Amino acid sequence: MSLIECRQLTKKYTRGDNEIIPLDELDLSIEAGAFLALMGPSGSGKTTLLNLIAGIDRPTAGELRVEGTDIARLSRSKLARWRSTHIGYIFQLYHLVPVLTAYENVELPLLIQPISRKERHARVAQALELAGIADRHDHYPRQLSGGQEQRVAIARSLVTDPPILLADEPTGDLDRASSKAILELLLRLNTELGKTLIIVTHDPTTTHYAKETLHLEKGRLVSEAPPALAAEVKSAGDGRGERDA
Amino acid sequence: MRDLFRLFPLVRKQIVRQPLRSGLTLSGVAVAMFLFCAVEAMRAGVEQATRVTADDTVLVVYRENRYCPFTSRLPQYYGDRIEALPGVLSAVPMKIEVSNCRASLDVVTFRGVPEAAFLEHFVPGFTFVEGSVDDWRNHGGAALVGEALAIRRGVHAGDQLDAAGITVKVAGIIRSTEPQDENVAYTHLSFLQEVSQRGGTGGEVTQFQVKVDDPQKLEAIAQSIDAEFARDSDPTSTRPEKAFVAAAAGDVLEIVRFASWLGWGALAAVFALVANAIVLAVRDRVREHAILETVGFVPRQIGTLIVMEGTILGLLGGIVGAIGALILTQQRFSIGMEGLSIEIASDPSVVLSGLLLSVALGLGAGLVPALRASRRPIATSFRAV
Ligand SMILES: Nc1ncnc2c1ncn2[C@@H]1O[C@H](COP(=O)(O)OP(=O)(O)O)[C@@H](O)[C@H]1O
Ligand SMILES: [Mg+2]
């Protein structure tokens, strides 16, 4: 079975007579180790899909299994505990806690884990190192650039060693150089640590890094890869092949 | 319980690293606590000084229709006639001089008493903080000063105390079980009669302090005393000591009651402000709480964070306010009127209940936002700005 399985997955909002259907009977399987880019116009349901997979939103209908768990059936508290070890979530606007230092932000997910202080410290240090931001560990978010903040956020998503990383437009607020660095970091997490990665993006260069690109429109997958893009993705894939070697 | 320890460092950082916000909330609680302690201390003082209890055995005999020690004059020989009445244990004549007959926060009251009766009926209830009763006996112009008065005036044994045109030498400082004793200076009766400039020299006193054998008969004996002198040139008016204080303090009691309401009103206002501050703080952090839940905090832990922060701010504010109230009451304020006084004393139970109140205030103010935060769906929190 696939790592993530969506069957007829539907999310519906009803406001009076108005019905909004961000996700419309979506079928999707994602294998472990995938690096998936999710594209689509604004309002097409990309964030909704990530939120459902992360269990921070609940489907209206359909089936959703992650690592074999039917997460829609978990209680809110069980879901939170499950999420802490299965999902790392990376936001467009980083969402760091402003009164905490980089180190403390990364430490946050570990505060509620039953591990020793020493182990906690080791894991935070390792995550900061992996994200390439260890030298700024005692800085507050306001003292960091956007790219640095996103590195801290990535370290936070990694620190519990979850198998799945979800990133919602992680480079949407960054300049070209920072975007490139963040994408390369995410790619390494996929190739070297084997994290399953789903990135929502508007930026076509992301598809150069991804192994696979899907397009959403009005809550439906339109086609796995439009012909025009497929060639582009292929050449990017070749480039990555060199790096992997 | 384990959560409390795990989450405490996080709460501490929230409080310490937002000093302005925490400081404002904290001072709000401190002010409320201070108000509460002050109002309660005043109310407790009034209660203690004026409520007649079942085991009271002291009556005060005053000149009828006179309300100020300047104008109440009774012949000293009434004492023997009062003591002759059935049920009366003793009648101690007392000359009273005050620096100020109106209600005021700094009144000095001199009570002149005959030595023998004083030693027999008053001194056994005293504890000497400084000096001794012998120093008092050996010096005609000596005074035993109540501790509250001594602290307020900053005098010690051996010092002089000046007030109402009278100068005495402080022979000792006393602590007493009777609240009235705390704010008076006891002198020899003959001394006070001599130095008193207003009229009455020898043989005239202001009042009699009467002890009865049975608290049940307090009212009956008061009536028999007034009946005894009804046809004399100086008719009397006799009441239980505390009722006497209550009557003398009538206007002040009204003010204290009014101040009480003001105090409670202010307290309610501060509560609303603190609650509002916490509600706003939580609204500010809707997204922060969504982040916490995203990284694995369960709603109960997030609620705990919010409630803990409110409770800690409440406790700290309460402690600051309590320290303020304690400092204030160290001054031993008392409202004096007509030679009587009502002490504003904060006893530990007032401070303790104030502390509990501030903690409850912080806890209560955090509870509703905590519940709401832990019910709010996270996906919505991220979309809300
Ligand atoms: N809580 C909500 N209530 C009503 N509509 C919502 C809510 N959340 C999202 N939507 C709608 O769902 C649609 C998909 O949103 P989203 O998944 O955020 O799109 P995308 O991330 O692709 O831009 C949008 O039309 C949005 O307005
Ligand atoms: Mg989106």
PDB file of N, CA and C in Angstrom, chain B residues 72 79 141 149 219 224 245 288 297-298 349:
ATOM      1  N   SER B  72     -18.468  66.283  77.306  1.00  0.00           N
ATOM      2  CA  SER B  72     -19.030  65.338  78.270  1.00  0.00           C
ATOM      3  C   SER B  72     -18.301  65.502  79.601  1.00  0.00           C
ATOM      4  N   GLY B  79     -18.772  57.314  90.191  1.00  0.00           N
ATOM      5  CA  GLY B  79     -18.164  55.994  90.146  1.00  0.00           C
ATOM      6  C   GLY B  79     -18.600  55.107  91.291  1.00  0.00           C
ATOM      7  N   GLY B 141       3.854  62.586  85.223  1.00  0.00           N
ATOM      8  CA  GLY B 141       3.512  62.991  83.855  1.00  0.00           C
ATOM      9  C   GLY B 141       3.788  61.904  82.841  1.00  0.00           C
ATOM     10  N   LEU B 149      -0.388  53.797  68.097  1.00  0.00           N
ATOM     11  CA  LEU B 149      -0.147  55.229  68.239  1.00  0.00           C
ATOM     12  C   LEU B 149       1.351  55.527  68.253  1.00  0.00           C
ATOM     13  N   GLU B 219     -27.408  45.055  78.730  1.00  0.00           N
ATOM     14  CA  GLU B 219     -28.414  46.080  78.434  1.00  0.00           C
ATOM     15  C   GLU B 219     -29.167  46.512  79.697  1.00  0.00           C
ATOM     16  N   SER B 224     -30.192  50.472  84.159  1.00  0.00           N
ATOM     17  CA  SER B 224     -30.257  50.789  85.590  1.00  0.00           C
ATOM     18  C   SER B 224     -29.314  51.941  85.942  1.00  0.00           C
ATOM     19  N   VAL B 245     -18.918  53.070  70.227  1.00  0.00           N
ATOM     20  CA  VAL B 245     -18.021  53.379  69.111  1.00  0.00           C
ATOM     21  C   VAL B 245     -18.827  53.507  67.827  1.00  0.00           C
ATOM     22  N   GLU B 288      -0.262  31.319  16.907  1.00  0.00           N
ATOM     23  CA  GLU B 288       0.783  30.656  17.680  1.00  0.00           C
ATOM     24  C   GLU B 288       0.264  29.341  18.268  1.00  0.00           C
ATOM     25  N   PHE B 297       1.238  19.634  20.114  1.00  0.00           N
ATOM     26  CA  PHE B 297       0.618  19.933  21.406  1.00  0.00           C
ATOM     27  C   PHE B 297      -0.856  19.562  21.327  1.00  0.00           C
ATOM     28  N   VAL B 298      -1.378  18.909  22.369  1.00  0.00           N
ATOM     29  CA  VAL B 298      -2.809  18.600  22.366  1.00  0.00           C
ATOM     30  C   VAL B 298      -3.546  19.816  22.933  1.00  0.00           C
ATOM     31  N   SER B 349      -5.219  36.987  57.301  1.00  0.00           N
ATOM     32  CA  SER B 349      -6.298  36.324  56.575  1.00  0.00           C
ATOM     33  C   SER B 349      -6.793  37.201  55.429  1.00  0.00           C
TER      34      SER B 349
END
